[in-house]
Short mmCIF file of C-alpha atoms in Angstrom, two decimals:
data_model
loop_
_atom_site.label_atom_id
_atom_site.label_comp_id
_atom_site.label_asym_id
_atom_site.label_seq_id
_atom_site.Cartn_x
_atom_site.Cartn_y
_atom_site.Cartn_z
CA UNK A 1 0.00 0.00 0.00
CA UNK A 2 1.33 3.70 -1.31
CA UNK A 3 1.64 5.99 1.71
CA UNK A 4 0.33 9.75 0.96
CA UNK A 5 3.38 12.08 1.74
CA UNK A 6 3.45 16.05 1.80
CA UNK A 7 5.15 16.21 -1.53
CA UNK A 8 2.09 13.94 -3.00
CA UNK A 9 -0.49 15.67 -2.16
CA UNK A 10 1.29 19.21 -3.16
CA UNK A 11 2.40 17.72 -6.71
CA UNK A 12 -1.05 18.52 -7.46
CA UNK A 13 -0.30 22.44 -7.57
CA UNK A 14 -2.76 24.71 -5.81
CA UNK A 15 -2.92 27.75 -8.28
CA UNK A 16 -4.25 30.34 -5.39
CA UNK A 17 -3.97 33.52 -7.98
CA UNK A 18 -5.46 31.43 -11.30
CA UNK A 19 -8.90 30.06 -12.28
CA UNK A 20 -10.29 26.92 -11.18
CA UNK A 21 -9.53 24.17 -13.83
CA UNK A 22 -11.26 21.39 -15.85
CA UNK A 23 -8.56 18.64 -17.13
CA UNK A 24 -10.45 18.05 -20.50
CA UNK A 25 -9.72 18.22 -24.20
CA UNK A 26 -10.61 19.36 -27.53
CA UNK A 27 -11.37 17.15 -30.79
CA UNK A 28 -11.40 17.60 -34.21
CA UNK A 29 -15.12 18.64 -34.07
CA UNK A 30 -14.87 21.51 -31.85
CA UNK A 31 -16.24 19.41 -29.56
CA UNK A 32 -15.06 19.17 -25.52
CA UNK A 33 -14.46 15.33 -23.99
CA UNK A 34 -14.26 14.26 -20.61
CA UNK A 35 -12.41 11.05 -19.41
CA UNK A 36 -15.73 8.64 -20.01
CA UNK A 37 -15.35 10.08 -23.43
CA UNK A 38 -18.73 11.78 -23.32
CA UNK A 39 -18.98 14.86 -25.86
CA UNK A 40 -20.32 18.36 -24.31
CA UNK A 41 -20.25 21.67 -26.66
CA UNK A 42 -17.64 24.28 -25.72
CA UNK A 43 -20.60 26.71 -26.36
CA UNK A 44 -23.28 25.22 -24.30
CA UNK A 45 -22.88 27.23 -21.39
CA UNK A 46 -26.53 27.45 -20.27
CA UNK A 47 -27.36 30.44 -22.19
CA UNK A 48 -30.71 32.35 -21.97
CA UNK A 49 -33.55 30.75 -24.32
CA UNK A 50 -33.00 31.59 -28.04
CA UNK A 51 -36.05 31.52 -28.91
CA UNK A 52 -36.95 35.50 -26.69
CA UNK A 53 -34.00 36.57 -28.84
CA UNK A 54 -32.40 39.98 -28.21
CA UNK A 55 -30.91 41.52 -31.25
CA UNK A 56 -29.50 44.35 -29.83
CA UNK A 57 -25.42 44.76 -30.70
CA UNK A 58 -23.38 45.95 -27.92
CA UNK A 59 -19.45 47.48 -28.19
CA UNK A 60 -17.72 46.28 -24.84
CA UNK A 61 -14.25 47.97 -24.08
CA UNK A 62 -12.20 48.27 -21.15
CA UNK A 63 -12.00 52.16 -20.28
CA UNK A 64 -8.96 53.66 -18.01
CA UNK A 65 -7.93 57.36 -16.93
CA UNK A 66 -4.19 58.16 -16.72
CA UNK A 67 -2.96 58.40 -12.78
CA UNK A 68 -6.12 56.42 -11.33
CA UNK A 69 -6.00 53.82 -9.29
CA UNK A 70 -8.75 50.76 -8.41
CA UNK A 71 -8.73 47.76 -6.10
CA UNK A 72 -10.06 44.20 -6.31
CA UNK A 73 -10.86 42.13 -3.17
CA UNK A 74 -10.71 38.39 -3.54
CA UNK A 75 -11.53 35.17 -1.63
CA UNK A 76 -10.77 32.17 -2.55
CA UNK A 77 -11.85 28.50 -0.97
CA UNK A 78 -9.88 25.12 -2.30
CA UNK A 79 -10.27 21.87 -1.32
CA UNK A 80 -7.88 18.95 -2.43
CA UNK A 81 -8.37 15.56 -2.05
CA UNK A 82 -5.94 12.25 -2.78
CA UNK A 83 -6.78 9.05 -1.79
CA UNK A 84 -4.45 5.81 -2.71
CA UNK A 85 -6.25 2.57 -1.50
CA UNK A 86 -7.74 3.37 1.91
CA UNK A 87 -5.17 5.81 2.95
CA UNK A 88 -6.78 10.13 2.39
CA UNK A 89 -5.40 13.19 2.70
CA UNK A 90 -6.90 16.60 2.53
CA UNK A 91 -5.55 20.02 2.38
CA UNK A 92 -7.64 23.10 2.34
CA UNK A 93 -6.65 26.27 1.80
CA UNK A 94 -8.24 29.87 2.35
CA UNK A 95 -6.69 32.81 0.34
CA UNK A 96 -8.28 36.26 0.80
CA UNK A 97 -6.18 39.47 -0.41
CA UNK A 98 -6.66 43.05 -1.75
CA UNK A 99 -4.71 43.95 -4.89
CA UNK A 100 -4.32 47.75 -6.00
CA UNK A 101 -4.07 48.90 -10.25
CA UNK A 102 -1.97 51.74 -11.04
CA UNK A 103 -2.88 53.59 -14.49
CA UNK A 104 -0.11 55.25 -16.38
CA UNK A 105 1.23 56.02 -20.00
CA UNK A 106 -2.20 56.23 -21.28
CA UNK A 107 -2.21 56.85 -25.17
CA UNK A 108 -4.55 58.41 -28.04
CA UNK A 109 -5.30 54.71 -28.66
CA UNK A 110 -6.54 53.57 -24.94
CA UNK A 111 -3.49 51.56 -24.43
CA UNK A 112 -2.11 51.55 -20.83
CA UNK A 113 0.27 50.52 -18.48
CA UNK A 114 -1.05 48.61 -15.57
CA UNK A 115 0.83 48.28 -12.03
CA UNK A 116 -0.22 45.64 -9.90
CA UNK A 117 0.81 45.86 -5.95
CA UNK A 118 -0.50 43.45 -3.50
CA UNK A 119 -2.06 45.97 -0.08
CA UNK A 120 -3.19 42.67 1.94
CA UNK A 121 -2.70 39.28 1.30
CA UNK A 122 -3.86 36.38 3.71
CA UNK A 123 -3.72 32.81 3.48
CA UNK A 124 -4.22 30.11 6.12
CA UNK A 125 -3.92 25.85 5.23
CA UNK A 126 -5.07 23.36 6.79
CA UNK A 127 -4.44 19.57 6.12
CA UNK A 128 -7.23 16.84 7.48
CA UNK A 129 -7.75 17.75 10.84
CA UNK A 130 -4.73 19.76 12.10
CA UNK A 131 -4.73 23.07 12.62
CA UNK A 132 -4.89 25.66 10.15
CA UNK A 133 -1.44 27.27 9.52
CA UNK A 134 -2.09 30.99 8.76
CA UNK A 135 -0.13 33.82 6.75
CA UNK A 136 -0.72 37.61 6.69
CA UNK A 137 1.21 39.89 5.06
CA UNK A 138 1.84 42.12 7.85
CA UNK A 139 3.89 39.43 9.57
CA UNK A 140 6.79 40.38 10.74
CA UNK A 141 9.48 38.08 8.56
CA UNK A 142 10.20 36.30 11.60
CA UNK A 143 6.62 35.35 12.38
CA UNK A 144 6.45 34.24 8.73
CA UNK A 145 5.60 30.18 9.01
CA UNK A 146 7.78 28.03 7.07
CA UNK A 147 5.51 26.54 4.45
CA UNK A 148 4.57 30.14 3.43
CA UNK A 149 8.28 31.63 3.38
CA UNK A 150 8.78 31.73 -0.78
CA UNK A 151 5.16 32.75 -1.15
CA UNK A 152 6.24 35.92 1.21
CA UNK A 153 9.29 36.60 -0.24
CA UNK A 154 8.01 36.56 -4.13
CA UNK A 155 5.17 39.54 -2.64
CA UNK A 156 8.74 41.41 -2.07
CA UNK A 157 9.52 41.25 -5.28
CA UNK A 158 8.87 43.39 -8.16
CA UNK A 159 5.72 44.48 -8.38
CA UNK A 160 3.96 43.22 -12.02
CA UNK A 161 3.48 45.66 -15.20
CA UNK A 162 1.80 44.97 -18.31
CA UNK A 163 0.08 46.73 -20.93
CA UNK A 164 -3.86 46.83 -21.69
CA UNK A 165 -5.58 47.61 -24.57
CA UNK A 166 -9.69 48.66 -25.07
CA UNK A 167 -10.15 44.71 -26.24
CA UNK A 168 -8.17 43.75 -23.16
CA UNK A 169 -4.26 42.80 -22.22
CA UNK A 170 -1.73 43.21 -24.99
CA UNK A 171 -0.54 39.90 -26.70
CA UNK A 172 2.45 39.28 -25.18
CA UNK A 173 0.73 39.18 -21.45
CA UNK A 174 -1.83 37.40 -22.51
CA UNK A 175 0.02 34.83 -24.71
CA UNK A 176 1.32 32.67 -22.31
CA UNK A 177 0.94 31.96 -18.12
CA UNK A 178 2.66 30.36 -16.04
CA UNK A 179 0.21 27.74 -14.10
CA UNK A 180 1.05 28.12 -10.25
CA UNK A 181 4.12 29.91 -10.74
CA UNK A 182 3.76 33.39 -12.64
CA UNK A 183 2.08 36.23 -10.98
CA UNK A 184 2.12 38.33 -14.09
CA UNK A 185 -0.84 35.99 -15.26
CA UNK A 186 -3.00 38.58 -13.34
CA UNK A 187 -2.97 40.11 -16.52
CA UNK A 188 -5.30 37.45 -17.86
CA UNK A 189 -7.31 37.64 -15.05
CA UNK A 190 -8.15 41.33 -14.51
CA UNK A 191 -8.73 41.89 -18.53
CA UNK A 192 -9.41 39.18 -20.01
CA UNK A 193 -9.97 39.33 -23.98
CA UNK A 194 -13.30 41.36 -25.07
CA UNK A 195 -14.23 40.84 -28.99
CA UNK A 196 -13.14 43.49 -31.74
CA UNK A 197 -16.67 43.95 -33.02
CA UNK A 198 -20.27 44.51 -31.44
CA UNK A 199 -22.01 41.03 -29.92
CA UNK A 200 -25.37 40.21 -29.43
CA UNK A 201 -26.91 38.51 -26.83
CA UNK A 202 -25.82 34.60 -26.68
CA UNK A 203 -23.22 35.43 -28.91
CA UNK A 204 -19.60 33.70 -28.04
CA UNK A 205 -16.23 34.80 -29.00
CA UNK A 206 -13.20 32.56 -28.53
CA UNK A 207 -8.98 33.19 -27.21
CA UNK A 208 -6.20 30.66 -27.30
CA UNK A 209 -3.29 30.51 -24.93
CA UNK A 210 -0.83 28.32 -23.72
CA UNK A 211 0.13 27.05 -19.85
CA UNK A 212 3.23 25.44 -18.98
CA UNK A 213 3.37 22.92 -16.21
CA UNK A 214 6.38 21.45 -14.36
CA UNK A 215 6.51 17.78 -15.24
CA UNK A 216 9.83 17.22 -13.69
CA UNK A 217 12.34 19.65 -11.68
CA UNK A 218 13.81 20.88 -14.91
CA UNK A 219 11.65 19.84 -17.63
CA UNK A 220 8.35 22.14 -18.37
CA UNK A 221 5.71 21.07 -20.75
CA UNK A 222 3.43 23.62 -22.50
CA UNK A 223 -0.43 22.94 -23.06
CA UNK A 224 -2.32 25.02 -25.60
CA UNK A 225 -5.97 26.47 -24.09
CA UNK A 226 -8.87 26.99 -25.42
CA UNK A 227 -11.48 29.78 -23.77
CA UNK A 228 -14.86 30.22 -24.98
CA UNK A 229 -16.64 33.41 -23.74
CA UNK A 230 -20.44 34.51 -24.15
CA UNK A 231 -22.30 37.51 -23.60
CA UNK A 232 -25.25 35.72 -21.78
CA UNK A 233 -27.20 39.15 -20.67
CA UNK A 234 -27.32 42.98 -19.81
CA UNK A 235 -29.11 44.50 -17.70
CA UNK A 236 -28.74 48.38 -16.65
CA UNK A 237 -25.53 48.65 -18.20
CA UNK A 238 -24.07 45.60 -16.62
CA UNK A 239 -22.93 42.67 -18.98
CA UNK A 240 -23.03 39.53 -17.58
CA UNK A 241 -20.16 37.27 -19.75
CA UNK A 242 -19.99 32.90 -19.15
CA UNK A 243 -16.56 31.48 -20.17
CA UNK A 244 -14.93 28.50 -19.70
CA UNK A 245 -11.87 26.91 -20.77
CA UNK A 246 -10.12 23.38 -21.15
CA UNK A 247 -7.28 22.29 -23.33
CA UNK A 248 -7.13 22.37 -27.02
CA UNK A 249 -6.19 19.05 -27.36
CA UNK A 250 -7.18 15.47 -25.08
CA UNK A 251 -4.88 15.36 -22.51
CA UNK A 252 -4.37 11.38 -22.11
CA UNK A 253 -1.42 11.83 -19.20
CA UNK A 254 -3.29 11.83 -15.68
CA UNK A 255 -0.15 13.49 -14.22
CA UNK A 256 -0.92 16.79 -16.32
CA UNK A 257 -4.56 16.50 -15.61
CA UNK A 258 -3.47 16.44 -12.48
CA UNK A 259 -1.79 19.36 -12.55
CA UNK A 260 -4.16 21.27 -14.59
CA UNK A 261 -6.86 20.47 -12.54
CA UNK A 262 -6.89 23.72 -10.55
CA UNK A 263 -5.66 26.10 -13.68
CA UNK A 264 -8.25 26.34 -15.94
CA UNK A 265 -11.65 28.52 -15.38
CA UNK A 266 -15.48 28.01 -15.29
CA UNK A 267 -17.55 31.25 -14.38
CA UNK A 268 -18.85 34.58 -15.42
CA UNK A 269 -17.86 37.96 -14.55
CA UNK A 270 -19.95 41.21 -14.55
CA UNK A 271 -18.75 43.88 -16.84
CA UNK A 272 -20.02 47.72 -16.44
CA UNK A 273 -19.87 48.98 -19.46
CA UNK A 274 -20.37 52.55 -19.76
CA UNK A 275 -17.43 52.63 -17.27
CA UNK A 276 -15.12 50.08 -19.11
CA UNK A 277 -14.89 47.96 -16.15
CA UNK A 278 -14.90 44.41 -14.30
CA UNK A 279 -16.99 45.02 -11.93
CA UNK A 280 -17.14 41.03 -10.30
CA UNK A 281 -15.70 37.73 -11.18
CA UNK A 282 -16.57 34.21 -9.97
CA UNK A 283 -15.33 30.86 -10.98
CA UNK A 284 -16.06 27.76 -9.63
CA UNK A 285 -14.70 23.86 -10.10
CA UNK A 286 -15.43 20.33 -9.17
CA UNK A 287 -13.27 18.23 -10.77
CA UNK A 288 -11.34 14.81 -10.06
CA UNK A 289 -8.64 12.49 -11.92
CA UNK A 290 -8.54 8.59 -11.71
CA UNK A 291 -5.18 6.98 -11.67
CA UNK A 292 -2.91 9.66 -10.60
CA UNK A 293 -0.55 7.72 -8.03
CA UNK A 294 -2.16 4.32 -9.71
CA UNK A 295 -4.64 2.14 -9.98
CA UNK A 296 -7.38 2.59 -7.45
CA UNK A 297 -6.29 6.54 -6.27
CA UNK A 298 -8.19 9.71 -6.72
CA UNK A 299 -7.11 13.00 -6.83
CA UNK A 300 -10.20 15.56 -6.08
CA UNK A 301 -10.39 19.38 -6.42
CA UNK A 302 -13.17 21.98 -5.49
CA UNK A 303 -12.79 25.39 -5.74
CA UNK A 304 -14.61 28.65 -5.57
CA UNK A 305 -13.21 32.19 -6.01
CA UNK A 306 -15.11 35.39 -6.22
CA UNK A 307 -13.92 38.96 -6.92
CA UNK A 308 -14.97 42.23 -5.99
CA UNK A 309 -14.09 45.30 -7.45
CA UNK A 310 -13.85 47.82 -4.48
CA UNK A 311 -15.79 51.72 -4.32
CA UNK A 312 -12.91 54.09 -3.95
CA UNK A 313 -13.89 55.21 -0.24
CA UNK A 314 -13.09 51.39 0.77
CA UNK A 315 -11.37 51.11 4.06
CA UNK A 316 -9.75 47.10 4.27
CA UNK A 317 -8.65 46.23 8.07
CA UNK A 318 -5.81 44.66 7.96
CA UNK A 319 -4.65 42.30 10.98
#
């Protein structure tokens, strides 16, 4: 019998900035399959009833001002699971943090520069039943607990840049992301792609990327994405936009399902548009693997993040 160790049940990568994830693939047809090999449209994401059809066209387009600055507040929930024969382990982990934009270089053509600091950043795990280890960052580096002491140092670090555009973040941000690893994903995150020309209602527009995962201490493997996004309503200016996204291609290796199963996002996020902006975000995953650490074990993963953007007269405690 396989015993569960620390390094096991971490190989699975929590990704506590990036989207929930489905391990899933793309064939030929356009269509997505899941491991029983049953066939689901990537557009069939419960959209309104076509046959009430709304024809009106709508222009959506991120909006910034040079020198202002806007907050999101986040909280995120994930549970993971692995069980190998009648041995479990779970880990849980609670992530809840404030993140501050910075406009600048603003041009004729609405392109921007973005600055992303972190102003609060708390995280607390817990595995099975002992007791949750918490982080804050307004620890002292001393009180810092061991399992969190990279995470700590990369928030001294450099804080990320990266240019925007109207339709959302330039190509080279949005390009390619680094799952668990690369903070400058936020990019993708805050602005994700909008499309060039007016959509209806139930109309979908699509955006490929690529994610590389760590398959062995030196050795990084890099899996094209496929998102599918849909205008599914507005109402008083808000547009309410469904996306989802899996790999392009059927993933047959349970180890990167495994450690894709937390990177790739199911939600909708409300977008104001007569002020160019994200006003909330919310993904949510329930996913599981078969096989990962052999015949017989199971790797589960639930997840649900939500994100708020904040009114400017927002006062966030900090402990």
């Amino acid at each position: 019998m396989k015993r569960i160790s620390k390094k096991m049940l971490l190989a699975a990568g929590f990704v506590w900035m990036l989207h929930p994830a489905i391990a899933i693939g793309l064939d030929e047809t356009g269509t997505v399959q899941n491991d029983a090999s049953k066939a689901v449209s990537t557009d069939d994401l419960d959209s309104a009833d076509s046959s009430d059809a709304d024809t009106r066209e709508f222009v959506l387009r991120y909006q910034f001002r040079e020198g202002e600055s806007f907050r999101y507040r986040s909280e995120k929930l994930e549970r993971l699971n692995i069980t190998v024969g009648e041995q479990s382990k779970t880990d849980v982990t609670r992530t809840q943090q404030v993140r501050q934009f910075a406009v600048s270089n603003l041009d004729e053509s609405g392109r921007a520069d973005l600055l992303m600091q972190f102003e609060s950043v708390e995280l607390s795990r817990q595995v099975n039943d002992d007791a949750p280890v918490v982080y804050r960052s307004s620890m002292n580096p001393e009180e810092v607990p061991r399992i969190f002491a990279v995470f700590a140092k990369r928030l001294q670090g450099k804080a990320a840049r990266f240019s925007v555009v109207p339709t959302g973040a330039s190509p080279r941000d949005l390009g390619e992301v680094i799952a668990s690893e690369d903070k400058d994903s936020t990019a993708a995150w805050l602005v994700m792609p909008l499309p060039k020309k007016a959509v209806t209602i139930g109309e979908p527009w699509k955006h490929f990327s690529s994610v590389k995962v760590r398959i062995a201490k030196d050795v990084m493997r890099e899996i094209r994405m496929l998102t599918t996004y849909r205008l599914e309503s507005v109402d008083d200016g808000i547009a309410r936009i469904k996306f989802t996204t899996s790999p392009a291609i059927r993933l047959k290796s349970t180890s990167v399902q495994a450690l894709l199963i937390a990177a790739v996002p199911r939600g909708y996020c409300l977008l104001d548009i007569e002020a160019g902006r994200i006003i909330k975000r919310v993904a949510r995953n329930n996913r599981s693997v078969h096989g990962v650490k052999g015949p017989g074990s199971l790797l589960t993963y639930s997840a649900e993040a939500i994100e708020d953007l904040l009114p400017e007269d927002t006062t966030v405690s900090q402990r």
